[in-house]
Short mmCIF file of C-alpha atoms in Angstrom, two decimals:
data_model
loop_
_atom_site.label_atom_id
_atom_site.label_comp_id
_atom_site.label_asym_id
_atom_site.label_seq_id
_atom_site.Cartn_x
_atom_site.Cartn_y
_atom_site.Cartn_z
CA ASP A 1 11.36 16.92 2.42
CA ALA A 2 10.31 15.95 -0.71
CA GLY A 3 7.86 12.76 -0.02
CA VAL A 4 8.54 10.18 -2.68
CA THR A 5 8.02 10.81 -6.11
CA GLN A 6 7.01 8.65 -8.99
CA SER A 7 7.65 9.05 -12.80
CA PRO A 8 5.70 9.19 -15.20
CA THR A 9 2.69 9.82 -13.82
CA HIS A 10 -0.03 8.37 -16.92
CA LEU A 11 1.68 6.05 -19.42
CA ILE A 12 -0.39 4.75 -22.08
CA LYS A 13 1.36 1.57 -23.94
CA THR A 14 0.09 -1.56 -26.16
CA ARG A 15 -0.18 -4.80 -25.81
CA GLY A 16 3.16 -6.50 -26.32
CA GLN A 17 5.52 -3.50 -25.09
CA HIS A 18 7.78 -2.55 -22.36
CA VAL A 19 7.29 -0.18 -20.23
CA THR A 20 9.82 1.29 -17.17
CA LEU A 21 8.74 3.07 -14.12
CA ARG A 22 10.61 4.86 -12.07
CA CYS A 23 10.43 5.80 -7.82
CA SER A 24 12.46 8.03 -5.75
CA PRO A 25 12.27 7.46 -2.23
CA ILE A 26 12.53 9.84 0.60
CA SER A 27 15.95 11.22 1.72
CA GLY A 28 17.38 8.90 3.89
CA HIS A 29 15.25 6.15 2.95
CA LYS A 30 17.00 2.97 1.76
CA SER A 31 14.26 0.35 0.92
CA VAL A 32 11.84 0.35 -2.15
CA SER A 33 8.60 -1.32 -2.33
CA TRP A 34 6.77 -1.62 -5.87
CA TYR A 35 2.93 -2.62 -5.37
CA GLN A 36 0.46 -3.21 -8.17
CA GLN A 37 -3.59 -1.44 -7.44
CA VAL A 38 -5.96 -2.66 -9.85
CA LEU A 39 -9.26 -0.24 -10.21
CA GLY A 40 -11.55 -1.27 -7.33
CA GLN A 41 -8.67 -3.58 -4.98
CA GLY A 42 -6.46 -3.34 -2.48
CA PRO A 43 -2.76 -2.85 -3.68
CA GLN A 44 -0.85 -6.14 -4.43
CA PHE A 45 3.03 -6.57 -3.47
CA ILE A 46 5.24 -6.99 -6.04
CA PHE A 47 8.37 -6.69 -4.98
CA GLN A 48 10.63 -5.06 -1.90
CA TYR A 49 14.75 -4.35 -2.61
CA TYR A 50 17.21 -2.52 0.47
CA GLU A 51 20.52 -1.82 -0.39
CA LYS A 52 20.24 -2.69 -3.57
CA GLU A 53 19.28 -6.35 -3.28
CA GLU A 54 16.17 -7.84 -3.51
CA ARG A 55 14.31 -9.25 -0.04
CA GLY A 56 10.86 -9.93 -1.02
CA ARG A 57 8.53 -10.34 -4.07
CA GLY A 58 5.09 -11.21 -4.34
CA ASN A 59 3.29 -13.56 -6.62
CA PHE A 60 3.22 -11.86 -10.34
CA PRO A 61 4.95 -13.58 -13.82
CA ASP A 62 9.26 -13.29 -14.46
CA ARG A 63 7.67 -10.36 -17.35
CA PHE A 64 7.61 -8.30 -14.24
CA SER A 65 11.29 -7.17 -13.02
CA ALA A 66 13.14 -4.42 -10.86
CA ARG A 67 16.25 -3.18 -9.37
CA GLN A 68 17.45 -0.50 -7.14
CA PHE A 69 20.36 1.94 -8.10
CA PRO A 70 22.69 3.17 -5.16
CA ASN A 71 21.26 6.12 -4.55
CA TYR A 72 18.44 3.99 -3.70
CA SER A 73 15.81 5.12 -6.70
CA SER A 74 14.19 1.99 -8.24
CA GLU A 75 13.11 1.02 -11.26
CA LEU A 76 10.32 -1.15 -12.14
CA ASN A 77 10.53 -3.12 -15.89
CA VAL A 78 7.56 -4.95 -16.98
CA ASN A 79 7.56 -6.96 -20.37
CA ALA A 80 5.07 -8.35 -22.96
CA LEU A 81 2.31 -6.08 -21.46
CA LEU A 82 -0.79 -7.36 -21.43
CA LEU A 83 -4.40 -5.67 -21.29
CA GLY A 84 -4.41 -6.58 -17.44
CA ASP A 85 -1.30 -4.87 -16.31
CA SER A 86 -3.21 -1.78 -16.79
CA ALA A 87 -3.20 -0.53 -12.83
CA LEU A 88 -1.94 1.65 -10.46
CA TYR A 89 1.04 1.12 -9.75
CA LEU A 90 2.86 2.77 -6.18
CA CYS A 91 6.10 2.89 -4.87
CA ALA A 92 6.27 2.69 -0.72
CA SER A 93 9.90 3.88 0.76
CA SER A 94 11.06 3.03 4.14
CA PRO A 95 13.77 3.87 6.41
CA ARG A 96 15.17 -0.39 6.15
CA ALA A 97 13.45 -3.46 5.32
CA GLY A 98 11.33 -5.08 7.58
CA THR A 99 8.52 -3.88 9.75
CA TYR A 100 8.92 -0.25 9.23
CA GLU A 101 6.25 2.07 8.18
CA GLN A 102 6.01 2.44 4.51
CA TYR A 103 5.62 5.72 2.94
CA PHE A 104 3.95 5.78 -0.24
CA GLY A 105 4.09 7.55 -3.51
CA PRO A 106 1.17 9.04 -5.87
CA GLY A 107 1.89 6.22 -8.32
CA THR A 108 1.97 5.70 -12.31
CA ARG A 109 -0.97 4.73 -13.83
CA LEU A 110 -0.48 2.95 -16.95
CA THR A 111 -3.04 1.91 -19.19
CA VAL A 112 -2.39 -0.86 -21.61
CA THR A 113 -4.09 -1.03 -25.01
CA LYS B 1 -2.04 -17.10 2.76
CA GLN B 2 -3.47 -14.43 5.06
CA GLU B 3 -6.36 -12.93 3.93
CA VAL B 4 -7.99 -9.25 4.73
CA THR B 5 -11.41 -8.27 4.50
CA GLN B 6 -12.77 -5.16 5.26
CA ILE B 7 -16.87 -4.46 5.96
CA PRO B 8 -18.76 -2.32 4.94
CA ALA B 9 -17.25 -1.98 1.38
CA ALA B 10 -19.03 1.22 0.95
CA LEU B 11 -20.42 3.72 3.62
CA SER B 12 -22.05 7.13 3.23
CA VAL B 13 -23.07 8.96 6.91
CA PRO B 14 -24.39 12.61 6.89
CA GLU B 15 -21.54 15.06 8.36
CA GLY B 16 -21.05 14.97 12.12
CA GLU B 17 -21.90 11.14 12.64
CA ASN B 18 -19.22 9.03 14.79
CA LEU B 19 -18.45 5.97 12.64
CA VAL B 20 -16.55 2.93 12.32
CA LEU B 21 -14.73 0.81 9.87
CA ASN B 22 -13.86 -2.80 9.97
CA CYS B 23 -10.57 -4.75 9.49
CA SER B 24 -10.39 -8.91 9.59
CA PHE B 25 -7.25 -10.68 8.87
CA THR B 26 -7.00 -14.50 8.76
CA ASP B 27 -3.62 -14.94 10.14
CA SER B 28 -2.70 -13.36 13.73
CA ALA B 29 0.61 -13.72 13.58
CA ILE B 30 1.26 -10.05 12.30
CA TYR B 31 3.97 -7.55 12.77
CA ASN B 32 1.47 -4.43 12.61
CA LEU B 33 -0.95 -2.68 10.90
CA GLN B 34 -1.54 0.22 8.63
CA TRP B 35 -4.89 2.27 8.69
CA PHE B 36 -4.26 4.63 4.92
CA ARG B 37 -6.48 7.33 3.21
CA GLN B 38 -6.58 6.70 -0.43
CA ASP B 39 -8.35 9.29 -2.48
CA PRO B 40 -9.60 8.72 -6.00
CA GLY B 41 -7.00 7.72 -8.42
CA LYS B 42 -4.29 8.95 -5.77
CA GLY B 43 -1.58 7.65 -4.24
CA LEU B 44 -1.63 6.33 -0.04
CA THR B 45 -1.32 8.50 2.61
CA SER B 46 -0.86 6.61 6.33
CA LEU B 47 -2.88 7.07 9.12
CA LEU B 48 -2.00 5.33 11.64
CA LEU B 49 -0.14 2.38 12.58
CA ILE B 50 -0.66 -0.19 14.94
CA GLN B 51 2.26 -2.45 16.14
CA SER B 52 1.08 -5.98 17.15
CA SER B 53 2.40 -5.22 20.74
CA GLN B 54 -0.51 -2.15 20.97
CA ARG B 55 -3.61 -2.02 21.46
CA GLU B 56 -4.51 1.33 19.84
CA GLN B 57 -3.83 4.41 18.18
CA THR B 58 -5.16 8.05 17.94
CA SER B 59 -4.38 10.61 16.17
CA GLY B 60 -6.54 14.05 16.23
CA ARG B 61 -10.37 12.43 15.35
CA LEU B 62 -9.42 8.82 14.29
CA ASN B 63 -8.60 6.17 16.76
CA ALA B 64 -7.52 2.69 15.52
CA SER B 65 -7.59 -0.55 17.75
CA LEU B 66 -6.28 -3.60 17.53
CA ASP B 67 -7.36 -7.12 18.45
CA LYS B 68 -4.84 -9.64 17.18
CA SER B 69 -5.68 -12.64 18.87
CA SER B 70 -9.42 -12.28 17.44
CA GLY B 71 -7.52 -11.05 14.23
CA ARG B 72 -9.92 -7.89 13.99
CA SER B 73 -8.95 -4.35 14.06
CA THR B 74 -11.28 -1.03 13.79
CA LEU B 75 -10.94 2.53 12.81
CA TYR B 76 -13.12 5.49 14.80
CA ILE B 77 -13.44 8.46 12.81
CA ALA B 78 -15.41 11.17 15.11
CA ALA B 79 -17.48 13.96 13.94
CA SER B 80 -17.23 13.03 10.24
CA GLN B 81 -16.46 15.98 7.75
CA PRO B 82 -16.99 15.90 3.80
CA GLY B 83 -13.11 15.69 3.30
CA ASP B 84 -12.88 12.60 5.00
CA SER B 85 -14.93 11.56 2.09
CA ALA B 86 -11.99 8.72 0.52
CA THR B 87 -11.31 4.86 0.48
CA TYR B 88 -9.93 3.58 3.51
CA LEU B 89 -7.29 0.74 3.06
CA CYS B 90 -5.83 -1.48 5.96
CA ALA B 91 -3.12 -3.61 5.79
CA VAL B 92 -1.28 -6.14 7.99
CA ARG B 93 2.52 -6.95 7.41
CA ILE B 94 3.59 -10.34 8.29
CA SER B 95 6.68 -12.05 6.95
CA ASN B 96 7.09 -15.29 4.90
CA SER B 97 10.02 -16.97 2.54
CA ASN B 98 9.37 -15.36 -0.40
CA SER B 99 7.52 -11.67 -0.18
CA GLY B 100 10.17 -10.75 3.14
CA TYR B 101 7.96 -8.43 5.66
CA ALA B 102 5.18 -7.19 2.73
CA LEU B 103 2.23 -5.52 2.77
CA ASN B 104 -1.26 -7.18 2.65
CA PHE B 105 -4.31 -4.56 1.57
CA GLY B 106 -7.33 -5.19 2.05
CA LYS B 107 -9.93 -4.21 -0.94
CA GLY B 108 -11.08 -1.32 1.32
CA THR B 109 -14.28 0.79 2.21
CA SER B 110 -15.40 3.50 0.90
CA LEU B 111 -17.00 6.56 2.50
CA LEU B 112 -18.48 9.18 1.72
CA VAL B 113 -20.01 12.02 3.80
CA THR B 114 -22.68 14.37 2.93
CA PRO B 115 -22.92 18.04 3.86
#
């Protein structure tokens, strides 16, 4: 079975632009979480979605938003990009929200110039 | 606020050595703890998940222990190999009204195993 997939792999954007990142969970998993990993740091939690509803939100500005679709795939949107948004964005899936083990995708490397 | 600390930040060992990576957390009210491996520029691979009621988990050459009351976990790697070279991340799962059941990560230990 395929694992968590993310697209695109790499992305270069200019300050002030908007970006959309995509994630498809493992088949049968209904929860998706997003994390931001800045170089040299551990991942920081952004959002968790389950059954199309937001179940958790980390300490990120309102420029960050996400949604989950009926097929359980998810999008992360970031508006008004800043240089500090350059990071590896990781998506994780789990069977449900809660304390289930999370399985991570390969990530999307975003560079903001 | 839950703080997760990993020591050492970096470690270099010759092939064949046994080694221990340390993780500490400030709030003992955790649901579980996961150890991950991350290769440069790549995603995370889950190595071991320990529930808060468990003391240890084993997978092959890896053994992870959890002492929830003292806020500590260790990852033991036996007979290290050059292929074990990667960054190892520790993450604890807590619950709060804002972040739900998010994982809180440490900064990781960068391991280099030399032939």
